[in-house]
Short mmCIF file of C-alpha atoms in Angstrom, two decimals:
data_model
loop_
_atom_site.label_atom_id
_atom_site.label_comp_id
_atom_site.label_asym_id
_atom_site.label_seq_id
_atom_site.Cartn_x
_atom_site.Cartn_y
_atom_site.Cartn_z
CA UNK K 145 17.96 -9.64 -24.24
CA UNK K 146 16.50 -12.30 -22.46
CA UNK K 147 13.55 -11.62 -20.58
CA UNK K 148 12.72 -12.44 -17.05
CA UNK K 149 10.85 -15.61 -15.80
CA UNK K 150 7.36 -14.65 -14.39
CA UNK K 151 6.64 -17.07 -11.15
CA UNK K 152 3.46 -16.57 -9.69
CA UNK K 153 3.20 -16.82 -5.86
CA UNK K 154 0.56 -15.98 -3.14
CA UNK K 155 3.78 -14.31 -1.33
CA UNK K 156 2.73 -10.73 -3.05
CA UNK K 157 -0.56 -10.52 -1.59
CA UNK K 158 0.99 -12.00 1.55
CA UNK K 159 3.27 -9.30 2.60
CA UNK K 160 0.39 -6.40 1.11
CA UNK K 161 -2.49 -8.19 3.58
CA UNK K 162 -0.14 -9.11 6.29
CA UNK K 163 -1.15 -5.13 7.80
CA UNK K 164 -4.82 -5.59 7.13
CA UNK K 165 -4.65 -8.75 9.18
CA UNK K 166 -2.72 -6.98 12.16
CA UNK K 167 -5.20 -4.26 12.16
CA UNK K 168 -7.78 -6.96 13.27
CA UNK K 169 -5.77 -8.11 16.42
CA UNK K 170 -5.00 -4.16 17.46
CA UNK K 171 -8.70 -3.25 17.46
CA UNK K 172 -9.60 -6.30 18.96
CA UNK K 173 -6.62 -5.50 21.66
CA UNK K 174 -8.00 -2.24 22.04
CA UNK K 175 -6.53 -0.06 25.02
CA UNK K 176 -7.00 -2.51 27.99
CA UNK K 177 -4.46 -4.83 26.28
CA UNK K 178 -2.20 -2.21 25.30
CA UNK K 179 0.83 -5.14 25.76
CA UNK K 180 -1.09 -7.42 23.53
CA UNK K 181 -1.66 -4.72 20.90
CA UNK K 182 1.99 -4.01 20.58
CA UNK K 183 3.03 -7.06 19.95
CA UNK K 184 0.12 -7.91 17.21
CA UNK K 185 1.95 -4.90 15.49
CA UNK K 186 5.51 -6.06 16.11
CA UNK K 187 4.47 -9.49 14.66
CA UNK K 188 2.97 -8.49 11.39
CA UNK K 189 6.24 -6.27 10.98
CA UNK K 190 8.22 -9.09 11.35
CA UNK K 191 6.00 -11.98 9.43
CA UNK K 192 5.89 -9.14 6.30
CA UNK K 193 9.49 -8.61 6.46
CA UNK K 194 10.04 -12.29 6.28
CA UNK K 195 7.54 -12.86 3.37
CA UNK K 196 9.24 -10.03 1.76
CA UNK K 197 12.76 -11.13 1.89
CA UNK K 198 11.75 -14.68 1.35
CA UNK K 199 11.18 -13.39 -2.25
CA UNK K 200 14.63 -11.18 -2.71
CA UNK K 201 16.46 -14.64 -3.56
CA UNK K 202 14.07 -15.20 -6.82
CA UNK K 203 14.56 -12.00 -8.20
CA UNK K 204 18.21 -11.77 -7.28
CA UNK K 205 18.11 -14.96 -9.77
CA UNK K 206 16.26 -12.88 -12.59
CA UNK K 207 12.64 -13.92 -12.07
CA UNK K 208 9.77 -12.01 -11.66
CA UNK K 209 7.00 -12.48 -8.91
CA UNK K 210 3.23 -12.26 -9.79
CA UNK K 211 0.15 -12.67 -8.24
CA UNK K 212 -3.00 -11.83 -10.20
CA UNK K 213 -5.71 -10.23 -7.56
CA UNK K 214 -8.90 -9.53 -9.48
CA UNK K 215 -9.91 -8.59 -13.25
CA UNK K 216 -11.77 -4.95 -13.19
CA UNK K 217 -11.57 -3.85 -16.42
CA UNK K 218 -10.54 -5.47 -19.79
CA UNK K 219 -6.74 -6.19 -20.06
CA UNK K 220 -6.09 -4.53 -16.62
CA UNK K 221 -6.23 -6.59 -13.94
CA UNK K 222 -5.83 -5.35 -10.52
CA UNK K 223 -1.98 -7.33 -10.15
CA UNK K 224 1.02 -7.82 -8.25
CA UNK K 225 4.11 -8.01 -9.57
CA UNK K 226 7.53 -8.07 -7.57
CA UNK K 227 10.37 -6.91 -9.38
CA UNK K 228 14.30 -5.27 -9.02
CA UNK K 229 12.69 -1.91 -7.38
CA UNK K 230 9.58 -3.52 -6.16
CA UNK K 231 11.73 -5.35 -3.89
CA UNK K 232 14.27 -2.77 -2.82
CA UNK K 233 11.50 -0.37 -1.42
CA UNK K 234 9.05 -2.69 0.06
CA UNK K 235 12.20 -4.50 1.89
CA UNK K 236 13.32 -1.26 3.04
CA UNK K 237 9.52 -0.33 4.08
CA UNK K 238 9.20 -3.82 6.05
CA UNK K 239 12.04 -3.12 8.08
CA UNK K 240 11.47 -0.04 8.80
CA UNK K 241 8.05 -1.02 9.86
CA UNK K 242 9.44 -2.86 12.76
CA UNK K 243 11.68 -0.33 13.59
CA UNK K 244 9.36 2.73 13.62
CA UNK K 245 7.15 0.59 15.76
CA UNK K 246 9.57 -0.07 18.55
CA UNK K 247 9.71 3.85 18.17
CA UNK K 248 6.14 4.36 18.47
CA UNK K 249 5.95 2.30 21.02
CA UNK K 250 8.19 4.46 23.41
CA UNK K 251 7.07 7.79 22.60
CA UNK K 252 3.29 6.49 22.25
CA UNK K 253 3.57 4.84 25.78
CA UNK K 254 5.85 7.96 27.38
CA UNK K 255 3.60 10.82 26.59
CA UNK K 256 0.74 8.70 27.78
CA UNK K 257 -0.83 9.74 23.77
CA UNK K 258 -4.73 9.14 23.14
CA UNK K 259 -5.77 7.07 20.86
CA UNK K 260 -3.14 4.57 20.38
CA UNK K 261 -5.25 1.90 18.89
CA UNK K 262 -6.55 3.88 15.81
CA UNK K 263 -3.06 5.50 15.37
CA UNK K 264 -1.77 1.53 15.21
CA UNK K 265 -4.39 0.87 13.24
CA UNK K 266 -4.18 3.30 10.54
CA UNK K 267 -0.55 2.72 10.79
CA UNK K 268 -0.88 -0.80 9.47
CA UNK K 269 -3.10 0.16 7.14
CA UNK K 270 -0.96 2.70 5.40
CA UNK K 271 2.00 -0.09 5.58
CA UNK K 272 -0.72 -2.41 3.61
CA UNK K 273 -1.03 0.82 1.01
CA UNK K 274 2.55 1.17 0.83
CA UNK K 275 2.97 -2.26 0.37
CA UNK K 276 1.05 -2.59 -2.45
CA UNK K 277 2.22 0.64 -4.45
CA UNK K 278 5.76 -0.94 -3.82
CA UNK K 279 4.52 -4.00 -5.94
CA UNK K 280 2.30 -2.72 -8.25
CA UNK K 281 2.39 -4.18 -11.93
CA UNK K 282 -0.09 -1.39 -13.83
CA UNK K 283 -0.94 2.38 -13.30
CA UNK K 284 -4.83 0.65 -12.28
CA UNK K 285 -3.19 -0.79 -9.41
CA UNK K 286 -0.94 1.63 -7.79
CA UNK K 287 -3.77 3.86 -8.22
CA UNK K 288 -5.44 1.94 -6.14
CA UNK K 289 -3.06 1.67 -3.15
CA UNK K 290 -2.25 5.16 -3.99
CA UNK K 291 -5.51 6.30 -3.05
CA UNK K 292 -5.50 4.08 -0.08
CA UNK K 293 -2.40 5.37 1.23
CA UNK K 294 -3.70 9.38 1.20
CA UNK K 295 -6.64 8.38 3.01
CA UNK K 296 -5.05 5.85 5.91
CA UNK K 297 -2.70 8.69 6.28
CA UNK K 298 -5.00 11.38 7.25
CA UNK K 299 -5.84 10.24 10.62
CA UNK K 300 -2.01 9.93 11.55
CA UNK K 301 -1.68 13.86 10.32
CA UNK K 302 -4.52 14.77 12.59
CA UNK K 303 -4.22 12.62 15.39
CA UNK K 304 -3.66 15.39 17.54
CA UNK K 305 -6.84 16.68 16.83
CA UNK K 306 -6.46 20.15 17.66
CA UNK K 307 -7.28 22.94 15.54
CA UNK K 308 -4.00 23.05 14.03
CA UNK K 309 -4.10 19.58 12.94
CA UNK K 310 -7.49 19.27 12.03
CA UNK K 311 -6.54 22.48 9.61
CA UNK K 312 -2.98 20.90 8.46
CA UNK K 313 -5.21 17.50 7.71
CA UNK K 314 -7.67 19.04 5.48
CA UNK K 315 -5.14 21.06 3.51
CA UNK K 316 -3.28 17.49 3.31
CA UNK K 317 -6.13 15.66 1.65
CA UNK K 318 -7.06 18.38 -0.14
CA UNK K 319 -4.14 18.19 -1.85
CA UNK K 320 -3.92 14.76 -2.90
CA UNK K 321 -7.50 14.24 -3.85
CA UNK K 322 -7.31 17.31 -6.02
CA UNK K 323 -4.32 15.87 -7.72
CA UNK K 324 -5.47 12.74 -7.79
CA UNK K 325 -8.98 12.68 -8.84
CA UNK K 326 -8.73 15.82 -11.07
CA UNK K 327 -5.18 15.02 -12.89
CA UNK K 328 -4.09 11.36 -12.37
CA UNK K 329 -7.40 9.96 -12.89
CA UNK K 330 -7.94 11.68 -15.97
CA UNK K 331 -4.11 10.67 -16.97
CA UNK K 332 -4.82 7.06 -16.34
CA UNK K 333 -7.67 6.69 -18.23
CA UNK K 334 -6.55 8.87 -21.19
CA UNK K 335 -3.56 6.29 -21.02
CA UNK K 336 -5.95 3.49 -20.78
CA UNK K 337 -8.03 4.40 -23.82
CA UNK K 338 -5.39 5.51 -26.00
CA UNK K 339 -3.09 2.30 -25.14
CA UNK K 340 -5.98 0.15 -26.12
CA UNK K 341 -7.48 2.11 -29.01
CA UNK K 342 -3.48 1.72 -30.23
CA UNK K 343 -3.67 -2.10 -29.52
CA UNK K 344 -7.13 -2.14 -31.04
CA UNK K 345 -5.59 -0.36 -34.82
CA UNK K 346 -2.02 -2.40 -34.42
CA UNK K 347 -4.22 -5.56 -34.08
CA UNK K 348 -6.83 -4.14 -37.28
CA UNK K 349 -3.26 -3.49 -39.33
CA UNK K 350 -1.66 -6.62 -38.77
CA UNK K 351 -4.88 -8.58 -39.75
CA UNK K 352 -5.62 -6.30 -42.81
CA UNK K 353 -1.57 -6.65 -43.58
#
């Protein structure tokens, strides 16, 4: 079987920082440009969308995308990589993006909600988070976003900040910090040290052979 031709692209980190870059121009729009805001997030919906389909013709051809992001610990590298799925769910994400911010906008502007900038903000940043788990290329990395995601998603579960969503918030994070710090993070790196100690003895047994 033939295997795929890696291309690597800035477009990967693109479409993941696209968010983080938006965030910037809603803060800075605040609530006394609540027009300006708006469109900040429209734009980066529509700019990631477009970096992300750019990219659907290259792997509809076979190819793979990848953009290496930083080296943290030996052999795994915090990296992008845009494949089949990778594509299918952060297209679908992208759009939908644009489409549950036209939403938000309406029901944000119509119940006269607090808050809108930070609930924009955090918005964007999950999108970054979910952009990123979408191409991730090692368990190190969607780890990562993974983490990112649970926490830019708490202020969106207790933006109403009543008791009843401070309480639902709580139990939410609870949750996924419990899983994740006391069972995935003790997965990964059991992975990590038996996938390396195995590299380590295939690489002792092929010399020695």
């Amino acid at each position: 079987m033939e295997l795929p031709t890696v291309i690597q692209d800035v477009r990967p980190l693109i479409a993941v920082l696209t968010p983080l870059v938006a965030v910037l121009g809603i803060a800075w729009a605040g609530e006394d440009r609540k027009n300006l805001r708006e469109i900040f997030t429209l734009l980066a919906g529509a700019v990631q969308s477009g970096v992300v389909l750019s990219m659907l013709p290259l792997v509809l051809a076979g190819n793979v995308v990848e953009f290496y992001v930083w080296q943290i610990f030996t052999n795994v590298p915090l990296l992008l990589r845009v494949d089949g799925f990778g594509i299918t769910f952060a297209a679908v994400a992208s759009v939908l993006w644009i489409a549950t911010s036209l939403y938000a906008v309406g029901y944000m502007r119509g119940l006269h909600e607090h808050a809108q900038t930070r609930f924009y903000s955090f918005f964007a940043i999950s999108l970054c988070a979910t952009m990123g788990v979408a191409f991730s290329a090692n368990l190190l990395t969607i780890y990562f976003f993974y983490e990112m995601l649970s926490v830019s998603t708490f202020p969106l579960v207790t933006h109403m900040q009543d008791k009843e969503a401070r309480k639902g918030g709580r139990t939410y994070l609870s949750y996924l910090l419990f899983t994740s710090l006391c069972l995935l993070l003790p997965a990964l790196s059991w992975c990590y040290v038996w996938l390396d100690g195995g590299k380590v003895t295939m690489d002792f047994l092929a010399d020695t052979g």
